[in-house]
Amino acid sequence: GAVVSQHPSRVICKSGTSVKIECRSLDFQATTMFWYRQFPKQSLMLMATSNEGSKATYEQGVEKDKFLINHASLTLSTLTVTSAHPEDSSFYICSALGTSGRAAGELFFGEGSRLTVL
Amino acid sequence: QKEVEQNSGPLSVPEGAIASLNCTYSDRGSQSFFWYRQYSGKSPELIMSIYSNGDKEDGRFTAQLNKASQYVSLLIRDSQPSDSATYLCAVIPNTGFQKLVFGTGTRLLVSP
């Protein structure tokens, strides 16, 4: 089946540093990817919709200058948490919308990236 | 009112019983409904999708949709301890292009 890979799966960083999380569709093309954040015992909250070759669309309340999204190719979207603070510690999950072949119209989730900011 | 509402649980059932998980949604124009299972610390995995009123069965799982009541449910027959997880209801509202809105999830505990 279609696979979405996220990297890194776990990252610990110091407050004030920036962290980049990658989301790759391994065997299909995805012009649209979604970034979610999940705090402990809470549901997934959509942060932004990432579109290949154009600016991301952010959900209300999500700071676009803090959470930088780049979708430079049909198989890769990156989320950069800039100047991270402890309150940014969370589980970040991406999903990719297949646009061709067997994956067309299907949504596939990455494994998630757990960020801990000290 | 939240867009997608679920009872957080936990819902405790004995092994072999039927587990019934419920979800209501606010956008009457929603057309696509999904049930995901999420183990602790892991990403969600799709169990069922349902798009039209009625029941949809897949193995031990049955999804039920009632658009008039804005209600979707998931039945798990012959529950197993390995079914213990959080079950997330997700809806694509009429406003979004494959933009899933998740409920808070119901934690299911199946005891041996």
Coordinates of C-alpha atoms in Angstrom, one line a residue:
Chain A
G1 CA 0.0 0.0 0.0
A2 CA 0.9 3.7 -0.2
V3 CA 3.4 4.8 2.4
V4 CA 4.0 8.2 3.9
S5 CA 7.3 8.6 5.8
Q6 CA 7.9 11.3 8.4
H7 CA 11.3 12.2 9.8
P8 CA 12.5 12.5 12.5
S9 CA 10.1 10.3 14.5
R10 CA 11.4 11.9 17.7
V11 CA 13.3 15.1 18.3
I12 CA 14.3 16.9 21.5
C13 CA 15.6 20.4 21.2
K14 CA 16.4 23.4 23.3
S15 CA 14.0 26.3 23.6
G16 CA 14.7 28.9 21.0
T17 CA 16.0 26.6 18.3
S18 CA 14.2 25.6 15.1
V19 CA 13.2 22.1 14.1
K20 CA 12.4 20.8 10.6
I21 CA 10.1 17.8 10.1
E22 CA 9.9 16.1 6.7
C23 CA 6.9 14.3 5.2
R24 CA 7.5 12.2 2.1
S25 CA 5.1 10.2 0.0
L26 CA 7.2 7.2 -1.0
D27 CA 5.4 5.6 -3.9
F28 CA 2.9 8.1 -5.0
Q29 CA 2.5 11.8 -5.8
A30 CA 0.7 14.2 -3.5
T31 CA 0.0 17.7 -4.5
T32 CA -1.8 18.3 -1.2
M33 CA -0.5 17.4 2.3
F34 CA -2.0 18.2 5.6
W35 CA -0.2 18.9 8.9
Y36 CA -1.8 18.1 12.2
R37 CA -0.8 18.6 15.8
Q38 CA -2.0 16.4 18.7
F39 CA -1.5 17.2 22.3
P40 CA -1.7 14.4 24.9
K41 CA -5.2 12.9 25.3
Q42 CA -6.5 15.3 22.7
S43 CA -7.6 14.9 19.1
L44 CA -5.7 15.8 15.9
M45 CA -6.0 19.5 15.1
L46 CA -5.4 20.6 11.6
M47 CA -2.7 23.2 11.4
A48 CA -2.4 23.8 7.7
T49 CA -2.9 22.5 4.2
S50 CA 0.2 22.3 2.1
N51 CA 0.0 22.6 -1.6
E52 CA 2.8 21.8 -4.0
G53 CA 4.2 24.9 -5.6
S54 CA 2.1 27.4 -3.7
K55 CA 1.7 28.9 -0.2
A56 CA 0.2 26.8 2.6
T57 CA -3.2 27.6 3.9
Y58 CA -3.2 27.9 7.7
E59 CA -6.0 27.2 10.0
Q60 CA -7.3 30.0 12.3
G61 CA -5.0 30.5 15.3
V62 CA -2.0 28.9 13.7
E63 CA 1.0 31.3 13.3
K64 CA 2.3 31.1 9.8
D65 CA 5.6 32.7 10.7
K66 CA 6.2 30.2 13.5
F67 CA 5.2 27.1 11.6
L68 CA 6.8 27.4 8.2
I69 CA 5.6 25.0 5.6
N70 CA 7.3 24.2 2.3
H71 CA 5.9 21.9 -0.3
A72 CA 8.6 22.1 -3.0
S73 CA 7.9 18.8 -4.8
L74 CA 5.1 16.3 -5.4
T75 CA 6.5 14.0 -2.8
L76 CA 7.9 16.2 0.0
S77 CA 6.5 18.7 2.4
T78 CA 8.4 20.1 5.4
L79 CA 7.2 21.8 8.6
T80 CA 9.7 24.0 10.4
V81 CA 8.9 25.0 14.0
T82 CA 10.8 28.2 14.4
S83 CA 12.1 29.5 17.8
A84 CA 10.5 26.5 19.5
H85 CA 9.2 26.8 23.1
P86 CA 8.1 24.1 25.5
E87 CA 4.4 24.7 24.7
D88 CA 5.2 23.6 21.1
S89 CA 6.0 20.1 22.4
S90 CA 3.5 17.9 20.7
F91 CA 2.9 15.0 18.3
Y92 CA 3.0 16.4 14.7
I93 CA 1.4 14.2 12.0
C94 CA 1.3 14.7 8.3
S95 CA -1.1 13.2 5.8
A96 CA -0.8 13.1 2.0
L97 CA -3.6 13.1 -0.5
G98 CA -2.8 10.8 -3.5
T99 CA -3.3 12.3 -6.9
S100 CA -2.5 9.4 -9.2
G101 CA -2.7 5.7 -9.7
R102 CA -3.9 3.4 -6.9
A103 CA -3.5 6.3 -4.4
A104 CA -5.7 8.8 -6.2
G105 CA -8.2 10.4 -3.8
E106 CA -6.9 8.5 -0.8
L107 CA -5.5 10.0 2.3
F108 CA -2.4 8.4 3.9
F109 CA -1.0 9.3 7.3
G110 CA 2.7 9.5 8.2
E111 CA 4.0 7.8 11.4
G112 CA 4.1 11.1 13.3
S113 CA 6.9 13.1 14.8
R114 CA 7.1 13.7 18.6
L115 CA 8.7 17.0 19.4
T116 CA 9.9 17.8 22.9
V117 CA 11.2 21.3 23.6
L118 CA 13.3 21.6 26.8
Chain B
Q1 CA -20.7 23.3 19.4
K2 CA -17.8 21.2 18.3
E3 CA -17.8 20.1 14.7
V4 CA -17.4 16.4 15.6
E5 CA -18.3 15.1 19.0
Q6 CA -17.5 11.8 20.7
N7 CA -17.7 10.6 24.2
S8 CA -14.1 10.3 25.5
G9 CA -14.7 7.2 27.5
P10 CA -13.2 4.9 28.4
L11 CA -15.6 2.4 27.1
S12 CA -14.9 -0.9 28.8
V13 CA -16.2 -4.2 27.3
P14 CA -15.3 -7.8 28.0
E15 CA -13.5 -9.9 25.3
G16 CA -16.0 -11.3 22.8
A17 CA -18.6 -8.5 23.4
I18 CA -19.8 -5.9 20.9
A19 CA -18.3 -2.5 21.3
S20 CA -20.5 0.4 20.1
L21 CA -18.8 3.8 19.4
N22 CA -20.8 6.9 18.6
C23 CA -20.1 10.2 16.9
T24 CA -22.2 13.2 16.0
Y25 CA -21.3 16.0 13.6
S26 CA -22.6 19.6 13.2
D27 CA -22.2 20.2 9.4
R28 CA -25.3 18.9 7.8
G29 CA -23.7 19.0 4.4
S30 CA -20.9 16.6 5.3
Q31 CA -20.6 13.8 2.8
S32 CA -17.6 11.7 3.9
F33 CA -17.2 10.0 7.2
F34 CA -14.3 7.9 8.6
W35 CA -13.3 5.9 11.6
Y36 CA -9.7 5.7 12.6
R37 CA -8.0 3.7 15.2
Q38 CA -5.0 5.2 17.1
Y39 CA -2.8 3.3 19.5
S40 CA -0.9 5.3 22.1
G41 CA 2.0 7.2 20.5
K42 CA 1.2 6.1 17.0
S43 CA -0.4 7.7 14.0
P44 CA -4.1 7.0 13.2
E45 CA -4.9 4.1 10.9
L46 CA -8.1 4.0 8.8
I47 CA -10.6 1.4 9.7
M48 CA -13.7 2.3 7.7
S49 CA -15.1 5.0 5.5
I50 CA -18.8 5.5 4.8
Y51 CA -20.5 7.9 2.5
S52 CA -24.2 6.9 2.3
N53 CA -26.9 6.2 4.9
G54 CA -27.1 2.8 6.3
D55 CA -24.7 0.1 7.3
K56 CA -21.3 -0.9 5.9
E57 CA -19.7 -4.0 7.1
D58 CA -16.0 -5.0 6.9
G59 CA -15.1 -8.1 8.9
R60 CA -15.8 -7.5 12.6
F61 CA -16.5 -3.8 12.0
T62 CA -19.7 -2.2 11.0
A63 CA -20.1 1.5 10.3
Q64 CA -23.6 3.1 10.5
L65 CA -24.5 6.4 9.1
N66 CA -27.7 8.5 9.6
K67 CA -27.4 11.8 7.9
A68 CA -30.8 13.0 9.1
S69 CA -29.7 12.6 12.7
Q70 CA -26.1 13.7 11.9
Y71 CA -24.9 10.5 13.6
V72 CA -22.3 7.9 12.7
S73 CA -21.3 4.9 14.7
L74 CA -18.9 2.0 14.7
L75 CA -19.7 -1.5 16.0
I76 CA -16.9 -3.9 16.7
R77 CA -18.1 -7.5 17.1
D78 CA -16.2 -10.1 19.0
S79 CA -14.0 -7.5 20.6
Q80 CA -10.4 -8.5 21.3
P81 CA -7.9 -7.1 23.7
S82 CA -5.9 -5.9 20.7
D83 CA -8.8 -3.7 19.8
S84 CA -8.0 -1.6 22.8
A85 CA -7.2 1.8 21.4
T86 CA -8.6 5.3 20.8
Y87 CA -11.1 5.4 18.0
L88 CA -11.3 8.7 16.2
C89 CA -14.4 9.7 14.2
A90 CA -13.5 12.1 11.3
V91 CA -15.7 14.0 8.9
I92 CA -15.0 16.0 5.8
P93 CA -17.3 19.0 6.1
N94 CA -19.1 20.5 3.1
T95 CA -16.5 23.3 3.1
G96 CA -13.3 21.5 2.7
F97 CA -11.4 19.5 0.1
Q98 CA -10.4 16.3 1.8
K99 CA -9.8 18.4 5.0
L100 CA -10.6 16.0 7.8
V101 CA -12.0 17.2 11.0
F102 CA -11.5 14.8 13.9
G103 CA -13.4 14.2 17.0
T104 CA -11.6 13.9 20.3
G105 CA -11.8 10.1 20.2
T106 CA -13.2 7.4 22.4
R107 CA -10.9 5.2 24.3
L108 CA -11.9 1.6 24.2
L109 CA -10.7 -1.0 26.7
V110 CA -11.3 -4.7 26.0
S111 CA -10.6 -6.8 29.0
P112 CA -9.6 -10.5 28.6

